[in-house]
Coordinates of C-alpha atoms (C1' of nucleotides) in Angstrom, one line a residue:
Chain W
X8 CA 63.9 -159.8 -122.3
X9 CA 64.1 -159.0 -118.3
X10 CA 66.9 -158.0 -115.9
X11 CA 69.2 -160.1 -115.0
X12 CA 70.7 -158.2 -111.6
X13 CA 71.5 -159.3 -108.0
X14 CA 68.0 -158.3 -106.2
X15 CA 69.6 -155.6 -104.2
X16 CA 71.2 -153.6 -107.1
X17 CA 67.9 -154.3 -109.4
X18 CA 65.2 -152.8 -106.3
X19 CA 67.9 -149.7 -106.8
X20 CA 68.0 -149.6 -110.4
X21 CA 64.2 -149.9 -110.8
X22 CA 63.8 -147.3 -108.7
X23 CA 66.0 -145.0 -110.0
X24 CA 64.0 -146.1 -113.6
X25 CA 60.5 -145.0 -111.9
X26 CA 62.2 -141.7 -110.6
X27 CA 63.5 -140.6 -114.1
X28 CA 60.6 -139.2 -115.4
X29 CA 60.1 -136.6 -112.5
X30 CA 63.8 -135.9 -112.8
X31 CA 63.4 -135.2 -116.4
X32 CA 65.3 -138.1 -117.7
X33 CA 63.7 -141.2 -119.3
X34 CA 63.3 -144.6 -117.5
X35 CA 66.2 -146.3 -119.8
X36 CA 68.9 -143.2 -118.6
X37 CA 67.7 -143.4 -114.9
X38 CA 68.7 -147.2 -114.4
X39 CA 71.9 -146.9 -116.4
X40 CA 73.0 -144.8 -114.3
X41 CA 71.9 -146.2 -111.2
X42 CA 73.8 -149.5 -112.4
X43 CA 76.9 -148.0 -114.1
X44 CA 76.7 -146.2 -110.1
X45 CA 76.8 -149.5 -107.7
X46 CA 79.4 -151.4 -110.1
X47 CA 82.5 -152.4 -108.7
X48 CA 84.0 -151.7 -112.2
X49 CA 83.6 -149.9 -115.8
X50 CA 80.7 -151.6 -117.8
X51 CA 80.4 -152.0 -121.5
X52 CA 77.3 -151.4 -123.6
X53 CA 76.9 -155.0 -124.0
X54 CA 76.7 -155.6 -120.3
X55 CA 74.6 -153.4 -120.0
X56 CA 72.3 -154.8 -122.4
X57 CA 72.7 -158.1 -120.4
X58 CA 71.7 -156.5 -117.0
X59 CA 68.9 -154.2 -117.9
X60 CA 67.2 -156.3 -121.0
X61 CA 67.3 -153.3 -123.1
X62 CA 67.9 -153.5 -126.7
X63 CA 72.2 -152.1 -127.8
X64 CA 70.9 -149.2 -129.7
X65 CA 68.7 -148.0 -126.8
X66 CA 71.4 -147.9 -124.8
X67 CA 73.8 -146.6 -127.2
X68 CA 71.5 -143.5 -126.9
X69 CA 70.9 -143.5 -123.5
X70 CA 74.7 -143.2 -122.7
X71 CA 75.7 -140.4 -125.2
X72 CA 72.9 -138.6 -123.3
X73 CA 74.1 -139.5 -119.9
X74 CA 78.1 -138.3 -121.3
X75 CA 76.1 -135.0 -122.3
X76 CA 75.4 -134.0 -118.7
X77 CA 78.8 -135.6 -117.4
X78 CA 77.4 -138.3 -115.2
X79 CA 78.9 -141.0 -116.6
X80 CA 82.6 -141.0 -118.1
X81 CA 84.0 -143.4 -120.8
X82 CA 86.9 -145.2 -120.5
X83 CA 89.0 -147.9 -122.6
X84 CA 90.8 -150.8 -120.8
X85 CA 94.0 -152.0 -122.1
X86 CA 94.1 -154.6 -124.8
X87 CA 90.5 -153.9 -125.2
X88 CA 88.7 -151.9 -128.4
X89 CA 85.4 -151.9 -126.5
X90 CA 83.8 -148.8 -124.9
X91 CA 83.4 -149.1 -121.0
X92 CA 81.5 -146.3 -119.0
X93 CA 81.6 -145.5 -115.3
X94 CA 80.5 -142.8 -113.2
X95 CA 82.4 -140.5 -111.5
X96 CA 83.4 -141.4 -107.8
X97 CA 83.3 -138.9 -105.7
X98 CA 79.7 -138.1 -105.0
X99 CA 80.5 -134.2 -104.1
X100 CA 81.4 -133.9 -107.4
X101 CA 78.6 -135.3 -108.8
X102 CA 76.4 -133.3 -107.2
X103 CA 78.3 -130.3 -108.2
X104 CA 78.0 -132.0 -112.1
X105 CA 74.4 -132.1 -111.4
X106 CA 73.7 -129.2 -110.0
X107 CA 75.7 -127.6 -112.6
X108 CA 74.0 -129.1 -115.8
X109 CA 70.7 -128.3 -114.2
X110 CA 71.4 -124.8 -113.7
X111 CA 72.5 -124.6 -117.2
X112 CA 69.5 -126.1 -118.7
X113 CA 66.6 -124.9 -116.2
X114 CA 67.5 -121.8 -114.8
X115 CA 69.8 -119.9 -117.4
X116 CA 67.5 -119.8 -120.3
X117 CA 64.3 -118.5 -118.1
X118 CA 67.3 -116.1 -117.0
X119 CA 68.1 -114.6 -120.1
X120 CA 64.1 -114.6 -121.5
X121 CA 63.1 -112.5 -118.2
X122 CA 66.4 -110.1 -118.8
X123 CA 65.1 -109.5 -122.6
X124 CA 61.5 -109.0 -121.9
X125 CA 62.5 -106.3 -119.0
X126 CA 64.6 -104.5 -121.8
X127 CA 61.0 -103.9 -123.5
X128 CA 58.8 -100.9 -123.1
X129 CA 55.6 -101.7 -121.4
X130 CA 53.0 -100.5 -123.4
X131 CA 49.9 -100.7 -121.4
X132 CA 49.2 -101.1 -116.8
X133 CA 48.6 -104.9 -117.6
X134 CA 52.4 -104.7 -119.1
X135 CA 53.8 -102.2 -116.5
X136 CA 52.4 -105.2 -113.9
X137 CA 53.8 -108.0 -115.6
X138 CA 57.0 -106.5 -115.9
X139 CA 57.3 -105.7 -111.9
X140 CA 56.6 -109.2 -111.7
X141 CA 58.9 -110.4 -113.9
X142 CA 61.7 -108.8 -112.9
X143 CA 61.1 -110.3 -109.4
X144 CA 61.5 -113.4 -110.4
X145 CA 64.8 -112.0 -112.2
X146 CA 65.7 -110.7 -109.0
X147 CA 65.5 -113.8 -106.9
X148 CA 66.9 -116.2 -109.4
X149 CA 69.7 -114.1 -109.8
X150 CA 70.4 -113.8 -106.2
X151 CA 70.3 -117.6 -106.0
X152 CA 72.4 -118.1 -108.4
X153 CA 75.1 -115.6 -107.5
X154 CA 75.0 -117.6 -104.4
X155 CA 75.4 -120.8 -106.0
X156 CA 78.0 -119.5 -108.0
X157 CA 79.7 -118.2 -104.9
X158 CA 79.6 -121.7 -103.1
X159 CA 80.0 -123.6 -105.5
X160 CA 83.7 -123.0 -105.3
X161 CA 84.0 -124.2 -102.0
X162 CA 86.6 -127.0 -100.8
X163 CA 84.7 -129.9 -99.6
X164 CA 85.6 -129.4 -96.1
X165 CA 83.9 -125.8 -96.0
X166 CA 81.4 -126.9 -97.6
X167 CA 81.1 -129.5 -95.3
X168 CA 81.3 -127.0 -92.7
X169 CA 78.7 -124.9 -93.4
X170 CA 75.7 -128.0 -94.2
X171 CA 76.5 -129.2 -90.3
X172 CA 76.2 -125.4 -89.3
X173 CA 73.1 -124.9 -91.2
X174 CA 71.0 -122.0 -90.0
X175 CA 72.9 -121.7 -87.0
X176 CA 75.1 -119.4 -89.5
X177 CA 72.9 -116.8 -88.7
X178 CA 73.3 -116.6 -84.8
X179 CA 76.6 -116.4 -85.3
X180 CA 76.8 -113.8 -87.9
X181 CA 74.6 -111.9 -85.3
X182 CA 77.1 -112.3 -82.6
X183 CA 80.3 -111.8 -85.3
X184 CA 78.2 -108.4 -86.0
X185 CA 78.6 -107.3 -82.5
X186 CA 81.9 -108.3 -82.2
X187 CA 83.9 -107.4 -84.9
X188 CA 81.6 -105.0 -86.2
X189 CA 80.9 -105.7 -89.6
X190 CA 77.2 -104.6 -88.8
X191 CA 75.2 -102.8 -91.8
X192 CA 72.8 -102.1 -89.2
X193 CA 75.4 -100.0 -86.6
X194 CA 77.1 -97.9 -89.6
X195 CA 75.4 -97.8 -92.9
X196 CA 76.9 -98.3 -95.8
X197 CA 80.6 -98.2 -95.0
X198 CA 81.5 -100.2 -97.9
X199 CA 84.6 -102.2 -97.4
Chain Y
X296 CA 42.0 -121.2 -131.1
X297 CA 44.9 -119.1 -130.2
X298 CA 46.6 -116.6 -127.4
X299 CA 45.4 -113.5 -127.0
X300 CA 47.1 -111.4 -124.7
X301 CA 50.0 -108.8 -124.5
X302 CA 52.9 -109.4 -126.5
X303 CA 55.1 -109.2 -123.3
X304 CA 53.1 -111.3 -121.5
X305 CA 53.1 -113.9 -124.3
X306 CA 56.7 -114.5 -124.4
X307 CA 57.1 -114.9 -120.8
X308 CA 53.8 -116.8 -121.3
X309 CA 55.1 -119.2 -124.0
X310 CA 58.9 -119.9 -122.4
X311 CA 57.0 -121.3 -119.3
X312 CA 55.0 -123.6 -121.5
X313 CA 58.5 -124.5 -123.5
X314 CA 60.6 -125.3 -120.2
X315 CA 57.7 -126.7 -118.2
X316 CA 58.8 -130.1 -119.6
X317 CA 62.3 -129.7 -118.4
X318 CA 60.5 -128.8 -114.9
X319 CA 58.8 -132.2 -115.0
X320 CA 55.0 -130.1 -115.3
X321 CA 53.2 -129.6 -118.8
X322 CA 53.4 -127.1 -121.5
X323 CA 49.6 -125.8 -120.4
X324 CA 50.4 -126.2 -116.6
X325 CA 53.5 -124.3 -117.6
X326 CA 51.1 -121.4 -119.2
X327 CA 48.6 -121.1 -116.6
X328 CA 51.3 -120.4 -113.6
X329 CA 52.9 -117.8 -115.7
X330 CA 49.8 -116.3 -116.5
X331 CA 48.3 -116.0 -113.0
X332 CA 51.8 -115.2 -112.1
X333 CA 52.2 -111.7 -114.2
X334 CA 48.4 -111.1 -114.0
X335 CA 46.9 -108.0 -111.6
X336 CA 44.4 -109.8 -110.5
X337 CA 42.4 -113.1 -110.0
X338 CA 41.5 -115.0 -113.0
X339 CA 38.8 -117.4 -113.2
X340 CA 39.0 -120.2 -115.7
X341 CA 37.2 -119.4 -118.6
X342 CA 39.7 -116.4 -118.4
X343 CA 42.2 -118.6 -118.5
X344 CA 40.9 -120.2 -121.5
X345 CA 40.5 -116.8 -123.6
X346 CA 43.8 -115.7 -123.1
X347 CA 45.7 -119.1 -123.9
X348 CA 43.3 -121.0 -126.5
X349 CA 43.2 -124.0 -124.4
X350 CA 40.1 -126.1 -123.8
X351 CA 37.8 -125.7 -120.9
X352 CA 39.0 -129.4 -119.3
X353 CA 42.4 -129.3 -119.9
X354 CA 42.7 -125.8 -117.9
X355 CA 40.3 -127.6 -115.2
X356 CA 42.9 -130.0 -114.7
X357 CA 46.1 -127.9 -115.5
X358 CA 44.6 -125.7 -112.3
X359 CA 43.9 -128.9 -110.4
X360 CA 47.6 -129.6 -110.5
X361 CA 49.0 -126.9 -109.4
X362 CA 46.4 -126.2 -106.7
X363 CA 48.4 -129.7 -105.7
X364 CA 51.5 -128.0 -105.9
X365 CA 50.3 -125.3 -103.8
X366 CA 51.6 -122.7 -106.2
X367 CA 47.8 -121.2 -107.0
X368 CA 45.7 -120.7 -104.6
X369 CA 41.9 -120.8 -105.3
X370 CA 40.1 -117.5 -104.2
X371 CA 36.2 -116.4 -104.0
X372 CA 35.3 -112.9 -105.2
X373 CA 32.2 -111.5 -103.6
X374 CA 28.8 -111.7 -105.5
X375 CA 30.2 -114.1 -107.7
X376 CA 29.8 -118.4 -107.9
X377 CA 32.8 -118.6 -110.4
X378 CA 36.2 -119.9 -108.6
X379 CA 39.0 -117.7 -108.9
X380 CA 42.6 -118.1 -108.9
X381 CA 45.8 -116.4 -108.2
X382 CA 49.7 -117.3 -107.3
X383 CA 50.6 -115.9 -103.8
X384 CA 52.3 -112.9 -104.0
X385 CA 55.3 -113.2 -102.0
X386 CA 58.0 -114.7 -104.3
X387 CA 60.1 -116.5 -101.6
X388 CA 57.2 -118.1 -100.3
X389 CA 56.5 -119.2 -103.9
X390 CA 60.1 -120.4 -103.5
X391 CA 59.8 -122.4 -100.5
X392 CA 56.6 -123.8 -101.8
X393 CA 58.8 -124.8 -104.9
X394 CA 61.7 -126.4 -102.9
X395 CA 59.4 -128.2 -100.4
X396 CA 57.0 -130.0 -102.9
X397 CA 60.3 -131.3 -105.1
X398 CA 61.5 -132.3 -102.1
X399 CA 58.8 -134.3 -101.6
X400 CA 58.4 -135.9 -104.7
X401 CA 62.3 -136.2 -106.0
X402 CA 64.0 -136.7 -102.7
X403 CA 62.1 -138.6 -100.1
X404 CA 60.8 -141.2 -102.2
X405 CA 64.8 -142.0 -103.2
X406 CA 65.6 -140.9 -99.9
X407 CA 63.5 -144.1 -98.3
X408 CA 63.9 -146.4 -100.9
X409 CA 67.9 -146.1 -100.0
X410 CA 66.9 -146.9 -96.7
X411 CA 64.9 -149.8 -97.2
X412 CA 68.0 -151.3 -99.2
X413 CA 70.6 -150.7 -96.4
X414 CA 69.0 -153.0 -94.2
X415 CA 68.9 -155.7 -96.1
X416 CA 72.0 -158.5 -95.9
X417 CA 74.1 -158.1 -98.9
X418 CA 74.3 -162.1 -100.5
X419 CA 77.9 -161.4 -102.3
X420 CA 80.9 -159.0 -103.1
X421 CA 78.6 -157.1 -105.8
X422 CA 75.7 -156.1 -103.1
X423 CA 78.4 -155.1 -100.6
X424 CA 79.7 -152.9 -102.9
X425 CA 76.9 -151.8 -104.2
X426 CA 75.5 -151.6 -100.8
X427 CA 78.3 -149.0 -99.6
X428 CA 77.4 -147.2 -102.8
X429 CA 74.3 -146.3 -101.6
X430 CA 75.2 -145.6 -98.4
X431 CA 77.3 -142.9 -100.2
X432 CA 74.3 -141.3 -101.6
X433 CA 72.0 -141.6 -98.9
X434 CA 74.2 -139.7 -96.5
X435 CA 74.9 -137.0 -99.0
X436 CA 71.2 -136.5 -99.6
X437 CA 70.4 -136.9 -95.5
X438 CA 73.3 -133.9 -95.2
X439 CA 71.7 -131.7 -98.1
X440 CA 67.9 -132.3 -96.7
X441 CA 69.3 -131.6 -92.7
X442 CA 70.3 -128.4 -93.8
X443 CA 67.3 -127.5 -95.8
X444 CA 65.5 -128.3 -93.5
X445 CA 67.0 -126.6 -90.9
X446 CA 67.6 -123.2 -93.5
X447 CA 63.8 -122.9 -94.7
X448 CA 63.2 -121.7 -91.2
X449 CA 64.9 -118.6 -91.5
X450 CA 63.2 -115.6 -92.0
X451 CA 63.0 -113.8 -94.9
X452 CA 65.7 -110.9 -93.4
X453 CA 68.3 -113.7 -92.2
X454 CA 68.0 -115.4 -95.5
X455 CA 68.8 -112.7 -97.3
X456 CA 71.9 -112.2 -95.2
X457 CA 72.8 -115.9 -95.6
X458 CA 72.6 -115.0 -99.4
X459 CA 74.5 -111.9 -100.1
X460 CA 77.2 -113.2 -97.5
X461 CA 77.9 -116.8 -99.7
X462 CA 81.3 -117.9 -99.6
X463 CA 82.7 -115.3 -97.7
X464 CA 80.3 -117.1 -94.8
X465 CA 83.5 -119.7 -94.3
X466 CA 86.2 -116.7 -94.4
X467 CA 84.0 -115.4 -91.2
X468 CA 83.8 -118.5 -89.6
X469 CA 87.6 -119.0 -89.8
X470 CA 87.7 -115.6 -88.3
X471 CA 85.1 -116.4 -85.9
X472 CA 87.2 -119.3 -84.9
X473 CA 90.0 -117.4 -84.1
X474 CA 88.3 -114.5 -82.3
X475 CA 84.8 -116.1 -80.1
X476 CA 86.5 -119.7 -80.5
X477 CA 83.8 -121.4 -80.9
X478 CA 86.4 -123.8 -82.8
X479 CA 86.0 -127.3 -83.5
X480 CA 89.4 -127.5 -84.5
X481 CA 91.3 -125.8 -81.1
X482 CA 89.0 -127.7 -78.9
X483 CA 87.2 -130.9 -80.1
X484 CA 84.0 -131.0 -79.5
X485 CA 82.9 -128.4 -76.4
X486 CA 79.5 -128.7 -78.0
X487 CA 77.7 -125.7 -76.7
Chain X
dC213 C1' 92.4 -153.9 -149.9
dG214 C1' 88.6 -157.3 -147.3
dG215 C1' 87.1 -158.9 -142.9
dT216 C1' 85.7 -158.2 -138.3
dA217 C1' 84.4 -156.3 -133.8
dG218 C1' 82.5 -152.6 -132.1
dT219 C1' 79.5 -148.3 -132.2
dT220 C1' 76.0 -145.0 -133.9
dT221 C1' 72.2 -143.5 -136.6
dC222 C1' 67.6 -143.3 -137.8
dA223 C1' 62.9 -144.5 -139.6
dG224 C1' 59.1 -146.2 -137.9
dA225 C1' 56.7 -149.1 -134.0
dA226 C1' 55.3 -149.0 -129.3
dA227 C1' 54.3 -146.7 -125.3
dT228 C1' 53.2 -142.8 -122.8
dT229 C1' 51.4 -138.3 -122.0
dT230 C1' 48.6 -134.6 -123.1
dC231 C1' 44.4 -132.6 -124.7
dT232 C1' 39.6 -132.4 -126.0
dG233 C1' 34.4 -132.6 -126.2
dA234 C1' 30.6 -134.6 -124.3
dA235 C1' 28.5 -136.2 -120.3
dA236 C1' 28.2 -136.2 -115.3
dT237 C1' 28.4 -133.7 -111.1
dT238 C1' 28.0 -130.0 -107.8
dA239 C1' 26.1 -126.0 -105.8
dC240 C1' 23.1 -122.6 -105.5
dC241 C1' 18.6 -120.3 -106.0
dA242 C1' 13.5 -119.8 -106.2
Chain U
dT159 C1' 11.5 -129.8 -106.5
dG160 C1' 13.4 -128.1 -111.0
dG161 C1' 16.4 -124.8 -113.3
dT162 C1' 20.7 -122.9 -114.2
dA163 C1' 25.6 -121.7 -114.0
dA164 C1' 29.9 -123.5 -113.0
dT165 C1' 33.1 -127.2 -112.6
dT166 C1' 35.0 -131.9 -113.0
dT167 C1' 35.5 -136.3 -115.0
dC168 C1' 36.8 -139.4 -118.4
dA169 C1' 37.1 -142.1 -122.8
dG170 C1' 39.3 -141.8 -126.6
dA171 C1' 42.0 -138.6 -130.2
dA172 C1' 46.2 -136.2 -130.9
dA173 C1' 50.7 -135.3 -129.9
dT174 C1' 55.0 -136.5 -128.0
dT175 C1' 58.5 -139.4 -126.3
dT176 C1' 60.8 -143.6 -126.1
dC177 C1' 62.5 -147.8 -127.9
dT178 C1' 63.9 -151.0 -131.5
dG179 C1' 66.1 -153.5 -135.4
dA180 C1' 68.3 -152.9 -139.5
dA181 C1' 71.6 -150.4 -141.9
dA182 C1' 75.5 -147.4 -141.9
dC183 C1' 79.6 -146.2 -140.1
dT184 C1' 84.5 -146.5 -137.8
dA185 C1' 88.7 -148.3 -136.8
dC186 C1' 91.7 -151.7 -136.4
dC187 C1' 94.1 -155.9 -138.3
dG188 C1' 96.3 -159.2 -141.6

DNA sequence: CGGTAGTTTCAGAAATTTCTGAAATTACCA
DNA sequence: TGGTAATTTCAGAAATTTCTGAAACTACCG
């Protein structure tokens, strides 16, 4: 069985099928998404079927996997007992979702290994080394993450503010410094 | 044939192997960054094989990979034929490295397949649709990469600053607005 | 109840990825 | 040139992941 798709949405969805593996989903999960995400409307798992010429229980799978990380949202149409699936709208959001879900399962578990191992007592210079190194990493990821964590509440329109200001951020908060004198460099450690 | 190192450096040894599949590299490739990474020193490969119980050909390659990566770097110890390898030291430049090669692979490839789409003629409703879509998505990703782009430049100092400020970067600007008025809002585009 | 339309589960088949040992290759030295 | 140490390649074995069809399950209806 082959895909029966309008040439346009199938070059997406086949790409978005070669793609998975290096995003760490399988090639079945990458084009449901992709074509739940250029519908017009809520699919069921039947059409699906129909469009991608993958067997029901496959996708059956490949959508309880997809609701897992929140890209794709069931709904139920009136008069209708069927299952239909969509993805959410707004693509800020589903960035956020996505960032989100990766954070959760690529980042926080090396977190919380690293913070257990640097609880231990080195007991040898090869371990006393390891352990600096370690908690470098610690140190970094959990500056990114506090960052993330920290802009991740943004409004959209901030947001949007500070991508289109990009590093020019910096030259201002140089200029703010000498301004309004928030500078750590002029008085250290004030502390506000 | 099994591991044979520290017990400290084993568990950080062995989570890298676990979560190198959720990282879209190998258990082994996994193993041999976080061993190079904690390690004092150079290793050469038949080190490499001690300490993890891995054959000869599969650490060949698993080093091949990331030399690819650029996240080990292949070094030459005097008096000695045998390559040698180590991760660079500086952890944000490991970082970069990180961010620039994913970028590579994960992003761009969507990023110009998107492209490619949006020129063609849609035939119907469906590809319109699915047409504005991806226009959707290839803007977001074009804002995200813009701004990397224009952020990996920064120094390791600025960066830092960019970090520990987060959100409160948007409360300054709004401040900033007020007091420099460099304002998008009270004067529409001045553009300086 | 029994029937039906829909969904999920799951054991094993199929496909893919990873790993190995043996052979080939490279680089250096005398 | 031949000898040796180190490394790489690669065909197939082993392990893992993905996919399927058949059976089980669920919920609604008359």
């Amino acid at each position: 069985m082959s895909m029966n798709l309008p040439p346009l949405v199938q070059s997406f969805v086949l790409h978005f099928g070669e793609m998975g593996s290096r995003w760490g989903i399988n090639r079945t999960v990458g084009q449901i998404y992709a074509l739940l995400y250029v519908s017009p409307g809520p699919l069921c798992a039947d059409e699906i079927v129909a469009a991608l010429g993958i067997s029901r229980s496959n996708v059956s799978m490949g959508l309880r996997e997809l609701q897992a990380w929140s890209l794709v949202l069931l709904k139920h149409l009136p008069d209708d007992r069927r299952d239909f699936f969509t993805t959410p709208d707004d693509i800020w959001l589903i960035l956020r979702t996505l960032a989100e879900e990766r954070k959760k399962r690529e980042v926080d578990p090396t977190l919380s290994v690293l913070r257990e191992i640097l609880m231990e007592q080195p007991a040898s210079d090869i371990e006393r080394h390891a352990q600096q190194r370690m908690a470098e990493m610690h140190n970094m990821i959990e500056r990114l993450t506090t960052w993330y964590d920290d802009v991740k509440q943004l409004d959209q329109e901030r947001l949007a503010t500070l991508l289109t200001l990009g590093s020019r951020v910096t030259r201002l908060l140089e200029t703010t410094d000498r301004i309004v004198s928030l500078g750590r460099k002029r008085r250290p450690t004030t502390k506000g």
